[in-house]
PDB file of C-alpha atoms and ligand atoms in Angstrom:
ATOM      1  CA  MET A   1      28.373   7.289  95.437  1.00 94.00           C
ATOM      2  CA  ILE A   2      25.775   5.801  97.993  1.00 97.00           C
ATOM      3  CA  GLU A   3      26.275   2.206  99.099  1.00 98.00           C
ATOM      4  CA  ILE A   4      23.618  -0.157  99.977  1.00 98.00           C
ATOM      5  CA  GLY A   5      24.865  -3.329 101.815  1.00 98.00           C
ATOM      6  CA  ARG A   6      23.976  -6.545 101.472  1.00 95.00           C
ATOM      7  CA  GLU A   7      22.338  -6.758 104.765  1.00 95.00           C
ATOM      8  CA  ASN A   8      19.385  -4.160 103.585  1.00 98.00           C
ATOM      9  CA  GLN A   9      16.880  -7.116 102.011  1.00 97.00           C
ATOM     10  CA  PHE A  10      13.173  -6.670 101.425  1.00 98.00           C
ATOM     11  CA  TYR A  11      10.779  -9.096  99.756  1.00 97.00           C
ATOM     12  CA  GLY A  12       8.082  -6.935  98.292  1.00 98.00           C
ATOM     13  CA  PHE A  13       7.107  -3.905  96.340  1.00 98.00           C
ATOM     14  CA  ALA A  14       3.699  -2.293  97.848  1.00 98.00           C
ATOM     15  CA  HIS A  15       2.216   0.934  97.245  1.00 98.00           C
ATOM     16  CA  GLU A  16       1.956   1.539 100.806  1.00 98.00           C
ATOM     17  CA  GLY A  17       4.217   1.050 103.507  1.00 97.00           C
ATOM     18  CA  MET A  18       7.647   0.509 102.202  1.00 98.00           C
ATOM     19  CA  GLN A  19      10.595   1.167 104.545  1.00 98.00           C
ATOM     20  CA  ALA A  20      13.290   3.012 102.943  1.00 98.00           C
ATOM     21  CA  CYS A  21      16.763   2.090 103.805  1.00 98.00           C
ATOM     22  CA  CYS A  22      18.446   5.098 102.364  1.00 98.00           C
ATOM     23  CA  THR A  23      17.479   8.112 100.612  1.00 98.00           C
ATOM     24  CA  ALA A  24      19.289   9.384  97.172  1.00 98.00           C
ATOM     25  CA  ARG A  25      18.606  12.338  95.022  1.00 98.00           C
ATOM     26  CA  ASP A  26      18.236  12.745  91.024  1.00 98.00           C
ATOM     27  CA  GLY A  27      21.438  12.053  89.628  1.00 98.00           C
ATOM     28  CA  ASP A  28      22.786  10.111  92.752  1.00 98.00           C
ATOM     29  CA  VAL A  29      25.050   6.911  91.333  1.00 98.00           C
ATOM     30  CA  LEU A  30      24.165   4.233  93.589  1.00 98.00           C
ATOM     31  CA  ARG A  31      25.869   0.630  94.766  1.00 98.00           C
ATOM     32  CA  PHE A  32      23.827  -2.001  95.363  1.00 98.00           C
ATOM     33  CA  HIS A  33      25.318  -5.215  96.818  1.00 98.00           C
ATOM     34  CA  THR A  34      22.875  -8.010  96.000  1.00 98.00           C
ATOM     35  CA  GLN A  35      22.211 -11.639  97.634  1.00 97.00           C
ATOM     36  CA  ASP A  36      21.395 -14.384  94.735  1.00 97.00           C
ATOM     37  CA  CYS A  37      17.731 -15.285  94.750  1.00 96.00           C
ATOM     38  CA  TYR A  38      18.713 -18.100  97.296  1.00 93.00           C
ATOM     39  CA  GLY A  39      20.003 -15.752 100.060  1.00 93.00           C
ATOM     40  CA  ASP A  40      23.377 -16.638  99.180  1.00 94.00           C
ATOM     41  CA  LEU A  41      22.464 -20.020 100.953  1.00 92.00           C
ATOM     42  CA  LEU A  42      23.036 -22.652  98.180  1.00 93.00           C
ATOM     43  CA  THR A  43      26.771 -22.679  98.740  1.00 94.00           C
ATOM     44  CA  ARG A  44      27.489 -26.568  97.991  1.00 95.00           C
ATOM     45  CA  GLU A  45      25.974 -29.130  95.552  1.00 96.00           C
ATOM     46  CA  ASP A  46      25.259 -31.412  98.311  1.00 94.00           C
ATOM     47  CA  ILE A  47      22.786 -28.787 100.049  1.00 90.00           C
ATOM     48  CA  ARG A  48      19.036 -29.342  99.681  1.00 85.00           C
ATOM     49  CA  ARG A  49      16.162 -27.379  99.548  1.00 78.00           C
ATOM     50  CA  ALA A  50      15.162 -28.709 103.033  1.00 79.00           C
ATOM     51  CA  ASP A  51      18.564 -27.592 104.470  1.00 80.00           C
ATOM     52  CA  ILE A  52      17.721 -24.012 104.323  1.00 76.00           C
ATOM     53  CA  GLY A  53      14.489 -23.957 104.239  1.00 66.00           C
ATOM     54  CA  ASP A  54      14.128 -22.262 107.652  1.00 61.00           C
ATOM     55  CA  ARG A  55      16.843 -19.691 107.390  1.00 64.00           C
ATOM     56  CA  ALA A  56      15.743 -18.558 103.994  1.00 59.00           C
ATOM     57  CA  PRO A  57      11.979 -18.514 104.204  1.00 61.00           C
ATOM     58  CA  LYS A  58      11.546 -16.400 100.982  1.00 79.00           C
ATOM     59  CA  PHE A  59      13.496 -16.398  97.965  1.00 88.00           C
ATOM     60  CA  ASN A  60      14.506 -13.275  95.522  1.00 95.00           C
ATOM     61  CA  PRO A  61      15.789 -10.907  98.680  1.00 97.00           C
ATOM     62  CA  THR A  62      16.227  -7.635  96.872  1.00 98.00           C
ATOM     63  CA  THR A  63      18.326  -5.049  97.837  1.00 98.00           C
ATOM     64  CA  GLY A  64      16.977  -1.791  99.156  1.00 98.00           C
ATOM     65  CA  PRO A  65      14.575   0.010  98.891  1.00 98.00           C
ATOM     66  CA  VAL A  66      16.010   3.483  98.345  1.00 98.00           C
ATOM     67  CA  TYR A  67      13.629   6.628  98.689  1.00 98.00           C
ATOM     68  CA  ILE A  68      14.464   8.890  96.201  1.00 98.00           C
ATOM     69  CA  GLU A  69      13.762  12.493  96.696  1.00 98.00           C
ATOM     70  CA  GLY A  70      11.699  14.251  94.426  1.00 98.00           C
ATOM     71  CA  ALA A  71       9.873  11.405  92.649  1.00 98.00           C
ATOM     72  CA  ASN A  72       6.439  11.218  92.991  1.00 98.00           C
ATOM     73  CA  PRO A  73       3.580   9.343  91.479  1.00 98.00           C
ATOM     74  CA  GLY A  74       2.917  10.328  87.807  1.00 98.00           C
ATOM     75  CA  ASP A  75       6.554  10.569  87.473  1.00 98.00           C
ATOM     76  CA  THR A  76       9.259   8.359  85.960  1.00 98.00           C
ATOM     77  CA  LEU A  77      12.644   6.712  87.445  1.00 99.00           C
ATOM     78  CA  ALA A  78      15.346   6.431  85.047  1.00 99.00           C
ATOM     79  CA  VAL A  79      17.683   3.553  86.158  1.00 99.00           C
ATOM     80  CA  GLU A  80      20.840   3.792  84.207  1.00 98.00           C
ATOM     81  CA  ILE A  81      22.844   0.498  84.638  1.00 98.00           C
ATOM     82  CA  LEU A  82      26.444   1.716  84.661  1.00 98.00           C
ATOM     83  CA  ASP A  83      27.924  -1.790  85.730  1.00 98.00           C
ATOM     84  CA  ILE A  84      27.565  -5.198  86.895  1.00 98.00           C
ATOM     85  CA  VAL A  85      30.112  -6.937  88.744  1.00 98.00           C
ATOM     86  CA  PRO A  86      29.326 -10.855  88.893  1.00 98.00           C
ATOM     87  CA  GLY A  87      30.313 -12.527  92.576  1.00 98.00           C
ATOM     88  CA  ALA A  88      32.424 -15.682  93.012  1.00 97.00           C
ATOM     89  CA  ARG A  89      30.147 -18.310  91.988  1.00 98.00           C
ATOM     90  CA  GLY A  90      26.805 -19.085  90.206  1.00 98.00           C
ATOM     91  CA  ALA A  91      24.343 -21.492  91.676  1.00 97.00           C
ATOM     92  CA  MET A  92      21.329 -23.341  89.925  1.00 97.00           C
ATOM     93  CA  ARG A  93      18.972 -25.812  91.381  1.00 95.00           C
ATOM     94  CA  LEU A  94      16.378 -28.239  90.015  1.00 95.00           C
ATOM     95  CA  THR A  95      13.522 -28.856  91.771  1.00 91.00           C
ATOM     96  CA  PRO A  96      11.221 -31.892  91.034  1.00 91.00           C
ATOM     97  CA  GLY A  97       7.482 -30.826  89.497  1.00 90.00           C
ATOM     98  CA  VAL A  98       8.677 -26.979  89.369  1.00 89.00           C
ATOM     99  CA  GLY A  99       9.717 -24.971  86.394  1.00 91.00           C
ATOM    100  CA  GLY A 100       9.069 -25.250  82.406  1.00 92.00           C
ATOM    101  CA  LEU A 101      10.335 -28.682  82.074  1.00 93.00           C
ATOM    102  CA  ALA A 102       9.021 -29.896  85.358  1.00 92.00           C
ATOM    103  CA  ASP A 103       7.748 -33.343  84.080  1.00 93.00           C
ATOM    104  CA  ALA A 104      11.433 -33.923  83.385  1.00 94.00           C
ATOM    105  CA  VAL A 105      13.018 -33.278  86.691  1.00 94.00           C
ATOM    106  CA  GLU A 106      12.816 -36.115  89.016  1.00 94.00           C
ATOM    107  CA  ARG A 107      15.140 -35.391  91.745  1.00 94.00           C
ATOM    108  CA  GLU A 108      16.560 -31.980  93.463  1.00 94.00           C
ATOM    109  CA  HIS A 109      19.791 -31.196  91.420  1.00 96.00           C
ATOM    110  CA  VAL A 110      22.109 -28.496  92.349  1.00 96.00           C
ATOM    111  CA  ARG A 111      25.042 -26.986  90.833  1.00 98.00           C
ATOM    112  CA  ILE A 112      27.711 -24.767  91.810  1.00 98.00           C
ATOM    113  CA  PHE A 113      30.037 -22.987  89.215  1.00 98.00           C
ATOM    114  CA  PRO A 114      33.120 -20.774  90.087  1.00 98.00           C
ATOM    115  CA  ILE A 115      33.085 -17.781  87.855  1.00 98.00           C
ATOM    116  CA  GLY A 116      36.661 -17.172  86.388  1.00 96.00           C
ATOM    117  CA  ALA A 117      37.933 -13.583  86.566  1.00 95.00           C
ATOM    118  CA  ASP A 118      37.504 -13.941  82.594  1.00 96.00           C
ATOM    119  CA  GLY A 119      33.842 -13.661  83.054  1.00 97.00           C
ATOM    120  CA  THR A 120      33.184 -17.080  82.095  1.00 98.00           C
ATOM    121  CA  ILE A 121      32.060 -20.446  83.642  1.00 98.00           C
ATOM    122  CA  ASP A 122      32.982 -24.055  82.861  1.00 98.00           C
ATOM    123  CA  PHE A 123      29.665 -26.026  82.427  1.00 98.00           C
ATOM    124  CA  ASP A 124      31.110 -29.412  82.101  1.00 96.00           C
ATOM    125  CA  GLY A 125      33.775 -28.648  79.770  1.00 97.00           C
ATOM    126  CA  LEU A 126      31.697 -26.127  77.951  1.00 98.00           C
ATOM    127  CA  ARG A 127      32.937 -22.453  78.407  1.00 98.00           C
ATOM    128  CA  LEU A 128      30.208 -20.090  78.632  1.00 98.00           C
ATOM    129  CA  ALA A 129      30.582 -16.478  78.865  1.00 98.00           C
ATOM    130  CA  LEU A 130      28.440 -14.262  81.478  1.00 98.00           C
ATOM    131  CA  GLU A 131      26.215 -11.713  80.027  1.00 98.00           C
ATOM    132  CA  PRO A 132      25.175 -10.646  83.565  1.00 98.00           C
ATOM    133  CA  MET A 133      21.179  -9.137  84.048  1.00 98.00           C
ATOM    134  CA  ILE A 134      19.091  -7.902  86.343  1.00 98.00           C
ATOM    135  CA  GLY A 135      16.286 -10.468  87.416  1.00 98.00           C
ATOM    136  CA  VAL A 136      14.414  -8.254  90.119  1.00 98.00           C
ATOM    137  CA  ILE A 137      14.362  -4.537  89.672  1.00 99.00           C
ATOM    138  CA  GLY A 138      11.562  -1.870  90.239  1.00 98.00           C
ATOM    139  CA  VAL A 139       9.657   0.672  92.310  1.00 99.00           C
ATOM    140  CA  ALA A 140       6.535   0.917  94.808  1.00 98.00           C
ATOM    141  CA  PRO A 141       3.499  -0.094  92.572  1.00 98.00           C
ATOM    142  CA  ARG A 142       0.669   2.192  91.725  1.00 98.00           C
ATOM    143  CA  ALA A 143      -1.944   0.424  93.731  1.00 98.00           C
ATOM    144  CA  GLY A 144      -1.472  -2.879  96.021  1.00 98.00           C
ATOM    145  CA  ALA A 145       1.281  -5.066  96.770  1.00 98.00           C
ATOM    146  CA  TYR A 146       3.873  -7.556  94.869  1.00 98.00           C
ATOM    147  CA  ASP A 147       6.177  -9.764  96.267  1.00 97.00           C
ATOM    148  CA  THR A 148       9.569 -10.283  94.993  1.00 97.00           C
ATOM    149  CA  ASP A 149       8.884 -13.212  93.116  1.00 96.00           C
ATOM    150  CA  THR A 150       6.280 -11.535  90.788  1.00 97.00           C
ATOM    151  CA  PRO A 151       6.657  -9.109  88.128  1.00 98.00           C
ATOM    152  CA  HIS A 152       3.889  -6.618  87.170  1.00 98.00           C
ATOM    153  CA  GLN A 153       4.164  -3.231  85.749  1.00 98.00           C
ATOM    154  CA  HIS A 154       6.305  -1.485  88.370  1.00 98.00           C
ATOM    155  CA  GLY A 155       8.714  -3.999  87.549  1.00 98.00           C
ATOM    156  CA  GLY A 156       9.899  -6.654  89.756  1.00 98.00           C
ATOM    157  CA  ASN A 157      10.795 -10.257  88.829  1.00 98.00           C
ATOM    158  CA  MET A 158      10.732  -9.576  85.369  1.00 98.00           C
ATOM    159  CA  ASP A 159      13.725 -11.671  84.486  1.00 98.00           C
ATOM    160  CA  ASN A 160      14.606  -9.831  81.188  1.00 98.00           C
ATOM    161  CA  ARG A 161      17.630 -10.676  80.231  1.00 98.00           C
ATOM    162  CA  CYS A 162      18.498  -7.540  78.275  1.00 98.00           C
ATOM    163  CA  ILE A 163      18.584  -5.527  81.639  1.00 98.00           C
ATOM    164  CA  GLY A 164      22.249  -5.439  81.917  1.00 98.00           C
ATOM    165  CA  LYS A 165      25.115  -3.027  81.541  1.00 98.00           C
ATOM    166  CA  GLY A 166      24.793  -0.206  79.323  1.00 98.00           C
ATOM    167  CA  CYS A 167      20.897   0.078  79.539  1.00 98.00           C
ATOM    168  CA  THR A 168      18.264   2.561  80.954  1.00 98.00           C
ATOM    169  CA  VAL A 169      15.326   1.293  82.367  1.00 99.00           C
ATOM    170  CA  TYR A 170      12.243   3.658  82.843  1.00 99.00           C
ATOM    171  CA  PHE A 171       9.973   2.713  85.338  1.00 99.00           C
ATOM    172  CA  PRO A 172       6.417   4.509  86.197  1.00 98.00           C
ATOM    173  CA  VAL A 173       6.813   5.955  89.793  1.00 98.00           C
ATOM    174  CA  GLY A 174       3.804   4.685  91.900  1.00 98.00           C
ATOM    175  CA  ALA A 175       4.345   5.958  95.534  1.00 98.00           C
ATOM    176  CA  GLN A 176       6.453   9.201  96.765  1.00 98.00           C
ATOM    177  CA  GLY A 177      10.050   8.379  96.815  1.00 98.00           C
ATOM    178  CA  ALA A 178       9.745   5.641  94.118  1.00 98.00           C
ATOM    179  CA  TYR A 179      11.204   3.008  96.706  1.00 98.00           C
ATOM    180  CA  PHE A 180      13.714   1.529  94.074  1.00 99.00           C
ATOM    181  CA  GLY A 181      15.183  -1.781  94.191  1.00 98.00           C
ATOM    182  CA  LEU A 182      17.016  -4.566  92.489  1.00 98.00           C
ATOM    183  CA  GLY A 183      18.618  -7.930  93.103  1.00 98.00           C
ATOM    184  CA  ASP A 184      18.195 -11.383  91.769  1.00 98.00           C
ATOM    185  CA  VAL A 185      21.126 -11.103  89.371  1.00 98.00           C
ATOM    186  CA  HIS A 186      21.955 -13.874  87.150  1.00 98.00           C
ATOM    187  CA  GLY A 187      25.642 -14.082  85.049  1.00 98.00           C
ATOM    188  CA  LEU A 188      23.678 -15.967  82.390  1.00 98.00           C
ATOM    189  CA  MET A 189      19.847 -16.603  81.600  1.00 98.00           C
ATOM    190  CA  GLY A 190      18.021 -17.640  78.256  1.00 98.00           C
ATOM    191  CA  ASP A 191      14.810 -15.989  77.174  1.00 98.00           C
ATOM    192  CA  GLY A 192      12.134 -17.918  79.131  1.00 97.00           C
ATOM    193  CA  GLU A 193      14.604 -18.814  82.133  1.00 96.00           C
ATOM    194  CA  VAL A 194      12.943 -22.443  81.842  1.00 95.00           C
ATOM    195  CA  CYS A 195      13.911 -23.863  84.834  1.00 94.00           C
ATOM    196  CA  ILE A 196      13.250 -21.039  86.939  1.00 93.00           C
ATOM    197  CA  CYS A 197      16.804 -20.172  87.716  1.00 96.00           C
ATOM    198  CA  GLY A 198      19.569 -18.445  85.820  1.00 97.00           C
ATOM    199  CA  LEU A 199      23.099 -18.844  86.885  1.00 98.00           C
ATOM    200  CA  GLU A 200      22.030 -17.256  90.191  1.00 98.00           C
ATOM    201  CA  MET A 201      24.903 -15.204  91.711  1.00 98.00           C
ATOM    202  CA  ALA A 202      25.709 -12.370  94.151  1.00 98.00           C
ATOM    203  CA  ALA A 203      26.730  -9.053  92.564  1.00 98.00           C
ATOM    204  CA  THR A 204      27.871  -5.448  92.785  1.00 98.00           C
ATOM    205  CA  VAL A 205      25.502  -3.396  90.726  1.00 99.00           C
ATOM    206  CA  ASP A 206      25.923   0.405  89.915  1.00 99.00           C
ATOM    207  CA  VAL A 207      23.189   2.520  88.624  1.00 99.00           C
ATOM    208  CA  ARG A 208      22.238   6.113  87.982  1.00 98.00           C
ATOM    209  CA  VAL A 209      18.955   7.458  89.060  1.00 98.00           C
ATOM    210  CA  ARG A 210      17.104  10.208  87.445  1.00 98.00           C
ATOM    211  CA  VAL A 211      13.783  11.620  87.734  1.00 98.00           C
ATOM    212  CA  ILE A 212      11.738  12.765  85.025  1.00 98.00           C
ATOM    213  CA  PRO A 213       8.675  14.912  86.124  1.00 98.00           C
ATOM    214  CA  GLY A 214       5.137  14.728  85.287  1.00 97.00           C
ATOM    215  CA  ARG A 215       5.198  11.871  82.741  1.00 97.00           C
ATOM    216  CA  GLN A 216       5.011   7.885  82.669  1.00 98.00           C
ATOM    217  CA  GLU A 217       3.846   5.090  80.638  1.00 98.00           C
ATOM    218  CA  GLY A 218       1.929   1.939  81.680  1.00 98.00           C
ATOM    219  CA  CYS A 219       5.070  -0.243  82.154  1.00 98.00           C
ATOM    220  CA  PRO A 220       8.709  -0.394  82.304  1.00 99.00           C
ATOM    221  CA  ILE A 221      10.347   1.102  79.152  1.00 98.00           C
ATOM    222  CA  TRP A 222      13.855  -0.096  78.212  1.00 98.00           C
ATOM    223  CA  GLU A 223      16.490   1.588  76.012  1.00 98.00           C
ATOM    224  CA  LYS A 224      19.693   0.725  75.106  1.00 98.00           C
ATOM    225  CA  ASP A 225      21.761   2.575  71.950  1.00 97.00           C
ATOM    226  CA  GLY A 226      18.700   4.013  70.758  1.00 97.00           C
ATOM    227  CA  ARG A 227      16.859   0.659  70.628  1.00 98.00           C
ATOM    228  CA  TRP A 228      13.746   0.915  72.629  1.00 98.00           C
ATOM    229  CA  ALA A 229      11.497  -1.788  74.179  1.00 98.00           C
ATOM    230  CA  ALA A 230       8.531  -2.328  76.319  1.00 98.00           C
ATOM    231  CA  MET A 231       7.876  -4.891  79.203  1.00 98.00           C
ATOM    232  CA  TYR A 232       4.614  -6.048  80.085  1.00 98.00           C
ATOM    233  CA  SER A 233       3.775  -8.804  82.872  1.00 98.00           C
ATOM    234  CA  ALA A 234       0.195 -10.525  82.839  1.00 98.00           C
ATOM    235  CA  GLU A 235      -1.420 -13.972  83.969  1.00 98.00           C
ATOM    236  CA  THR A 236      -0.972 -15.478  80.334  1.00 98.00           C
ATOM    237  CA  LEU A 237       1.816 -14.898  77.628  1.00 98.00           C
ATOM    238  CA  ASP A 238      -0.789 -14.037  75.212  1.00 98.00           C
ATOM    239  CA  GLU A 239      -1.850 -10.782  77.695  1.00 98.00           C
ATOM    240  CA  ALA A 240       1.839 -10.102  78.257  1.00 98.00           C
ATOM    241  CA  ALA A 241       2.546  -9.880  74.649  1.00 98.00           C
ATOM    242  CA  ARG A 242      -0.660  -7.719  73.790  1.00 98.00           C
ATOM    243  CA  GLY A 243       0.303  -5.285  76.697  1.00 98.00           C
ATOM    244  CA  ALA A 244       3.696  -5.200  75.559  1.00 98.00           C
ATOM    245  CA  ARG A 245       2.573  -4.535  71.789  1.00 98.00           C
ATOM    246  CA  TYR A 246       0.678  -1.566  72.612  1.00 98.00           C
ATOM    247  CA  ALA A 247       2.916  -0.148  75.125  1.00 98.00           C
ATOM    248  CA  LEU A 248       5.579   0.034  72.710  1.00 98.00           C
ATOM    249  CA  LEU A 249       3.330   1.662  69.861  1.00 98.00           C
ATOM    250  CA  ASN A 250       1.824   4.239  72.392  1.00 98.00           C
ATOM    251  CA  PHE A 251       5.310   5.266  73.670  1.00 98.00           C
ATOM    252  CA  LEU A 252       6.780   5.512  70.303  1.00 98.00           C
ATOM    253  CA  ALA A 253       3.881   7.151  68.415  1.00 98.00           C
ATOM    254  CA  PRO A 254       3.770  10.627  69.913  1.00 97.00           C
ATOM    255  CA  ARG A 255       7.933  10.719  69.450  1.00 97.00           C
ATOM    256  CA  VAL A 256       8.524   9.854  65.813  1.00 97.00           C
ATOM    257  CA  ALA A 257       7.142  11.860  62.915  1.00 95.00           C
ATOM    258  CA  LEU A 258       5.896   8.757  61.178  1.00 96.00           C
ATOM    259  CA  PRO A 259       1.987   8.580  60.896  1.00 96.00           C
ATOM    260  CA  LYS A 260       0.540   6.024  62.936  1.00 96.00           C
ATOM    261  CA  GLU A 261       0.034   3.148  60.254  1.00 97.00           C
ATOM    262  CA  GLU A 262       3.365   3.640  59.081  1.00 98.00           C
ATOM    263  CA  LEU A 263       4.794   3.131  62.448  1.00 98.00           C
ATOM    264  CA  ILE A 264       2.575  -0.083  63.002  1.00 98.00           C
ATOM    265  CA  LEU A 265       4.378  -1.571  59.590  1.00 98.00           C
ATOM    266  CA  LEU A 266       7.928  -0.525  61.143  1.00 98.00           C
ATOM    267  CA  LEU A 267       7.119  -2.451  64.091  1.00 98.00           C
ATOM    268  CA  SER A 268       6.084  -5.137  62.078  1.00 98.00           C
ATOM    269  CA  LEU A 269       9.402  -5.331  60.279  1.00 98.00           C
ATOM    270  CA  ILE A 270      11.934  -4.284  62.912  1.00 98.00           C
ATOM    271  CA  GLY A 271       9.758  -5.182  66.004  1.00 98.00           C
ATOM    272  CA  ASP A 272      10.739  -8.415  67.964  1.00 98.00           C
ATOM    273  CA  LEU A 273       7.994  -9.984  70.640  1.00 98.00           C
ATOM    274  CA  SER A 274      10.143 -11.902  72.998  1.00 98.00           C
ATOM    275  CA  VAL A 275       9.599 -14.056  75.928  1.00 98.00           C
ATOM    276  CA  CYS A 276      11.263 -12.798  79.165  1.00 98.00           C
ATOM    277  CA  GLN A 277      10.465 -15.617  81.590  1.00 97.00           C
ATOM    278  CA  VAL A 278       7.603 -17.959  81.732  1.00 96.00           C
ATOM    279  CA  VAL A 279       7.965 -19.056  85.441  1.00 93.00           C
ATOM    280  CA  ASP A 280       7.387 -17.030  87.648  1.00 92.00           C
ATOM    281  CA  PRO A 281       3.402 -16.229  88.978  1.00 93.00           C
ATOM    282  CA  LEU A 282       3.085 -13.661  86.382  1.00 96.00           C
ATOM    283  CA  GLN A 283       4.738 -14.074  82.688  1.00 98.00           C
ATOM    284  CA  THR A 284       6.800 -11.223  81.142  1.00 98.00           C
ATOM    285  CA  VAL A 285       7.224 -10.494  77.273  1.00 98.00           C
ATOM    286  CA  ARG A 286       9.380  -7.465  75.886  1.00 98.00           C
ATOM    287  CA  PHE A 287       8.489  -6.014  72.826  1.00 98.00           C
ATOM    288  CA  SER A 288      12.014  -4.356  71.084  1.00 98.00           C
ATOM    289  CA  LEU A 289      12.779  -2.354  68.342  1.00 98.00           C
ATOM    290  CA  ARG A 290      15.628  -4.282  66.442  1.00 98.00           C
ATOM    291  CA  ARG A 291      17.725  -0.951  65.454  1.00 98.00           C
ATOM    292  CA  PRO A 292      17.148   2.721  66.323  1.00 97.00           C
ATOM    293  CA  ILE A 293      14.569   4.905  64.341  1.00 96.00           C
ATOM    294  CA  GLY A 294      15.821   8.407  64.420  1.00 92.00           C
ATOM    295  CA  GLU A 295      15.956  10.551  67.724  1.00 94.00           C
ATOM    296  CA  VAL A 296      13.687   9.421  70.124  1.00 97.00           C
ATOM    297  CA  ARG A 297      13.607  10.510  73.676  1.00 96.00           C
ATOM    298  CA  PHE A 298      12.052   9.384  76.799  1.00 96.00           C
TER     299      PHE A 298
HETATM  300 CA1   CA B   1      13.838 -14.105  89.060  1.00 58.40          CA
HETATM  301 CA1   CA B   2      16.754 -15.756  89.514  1.00 58.40          CA
END
């Protein structure tokens, strides 16, 4: 196993100029030690944004990036999420004027929740079970550059609550070496991430990486237990939803025996169009199969 320590942080995915912290090969298992999205600096409820501003000039520190030998543009990097082990605490913050309920937030407000050994938190008497997920996960894009606040078709800050233990995410490799990284792990988050935070926590994440040569989709594709999904990010929810719908159709069409018309009907029956997040610089939608539809391989 290759361990990538918490000191290896980066703040943007770019087609050119990324510097890898280490190298891995097809089939390797990697262990990422991640900081929370506040750089692990929001440790007490009396800490205010201004207190940590200088020490954490950017948010969403992301662990990596890892150079994957043999991954080239046009290939796919398959990332199997083997495990997510939560840190000791989860942090949340409201900032006036920010997020999907911005008009209702009148003052800065911070909560710190100790995470129990049983994988729950006590939210003011309400016992909530964690469903750990990875907020930022991706590779170098096929063109341009995106900070780690911004999701796009390379992945990044997609905040898809389905990216948890047991799934595999297929990323279109955009640059030689892929430059894979992840961070911004949440203990729990609702679809939409309406106040711009989940239960923000440091974590240890184990993944297995595989290179699938010579083919790729236009955006990240997700799979768990035979259920497939496409994730698409765009300026508006409408554009993101359209992108996700067509991406899943285009992915499945050559892989199932159904005529295209029948597949479209089936997607209307068991395809769920869901919001991942509405609070990042671009918005993310996923289109997911509710159940397996037979043997489908990437
Ligand atoms: Ca995020
Ligand atoms: Ca976050």
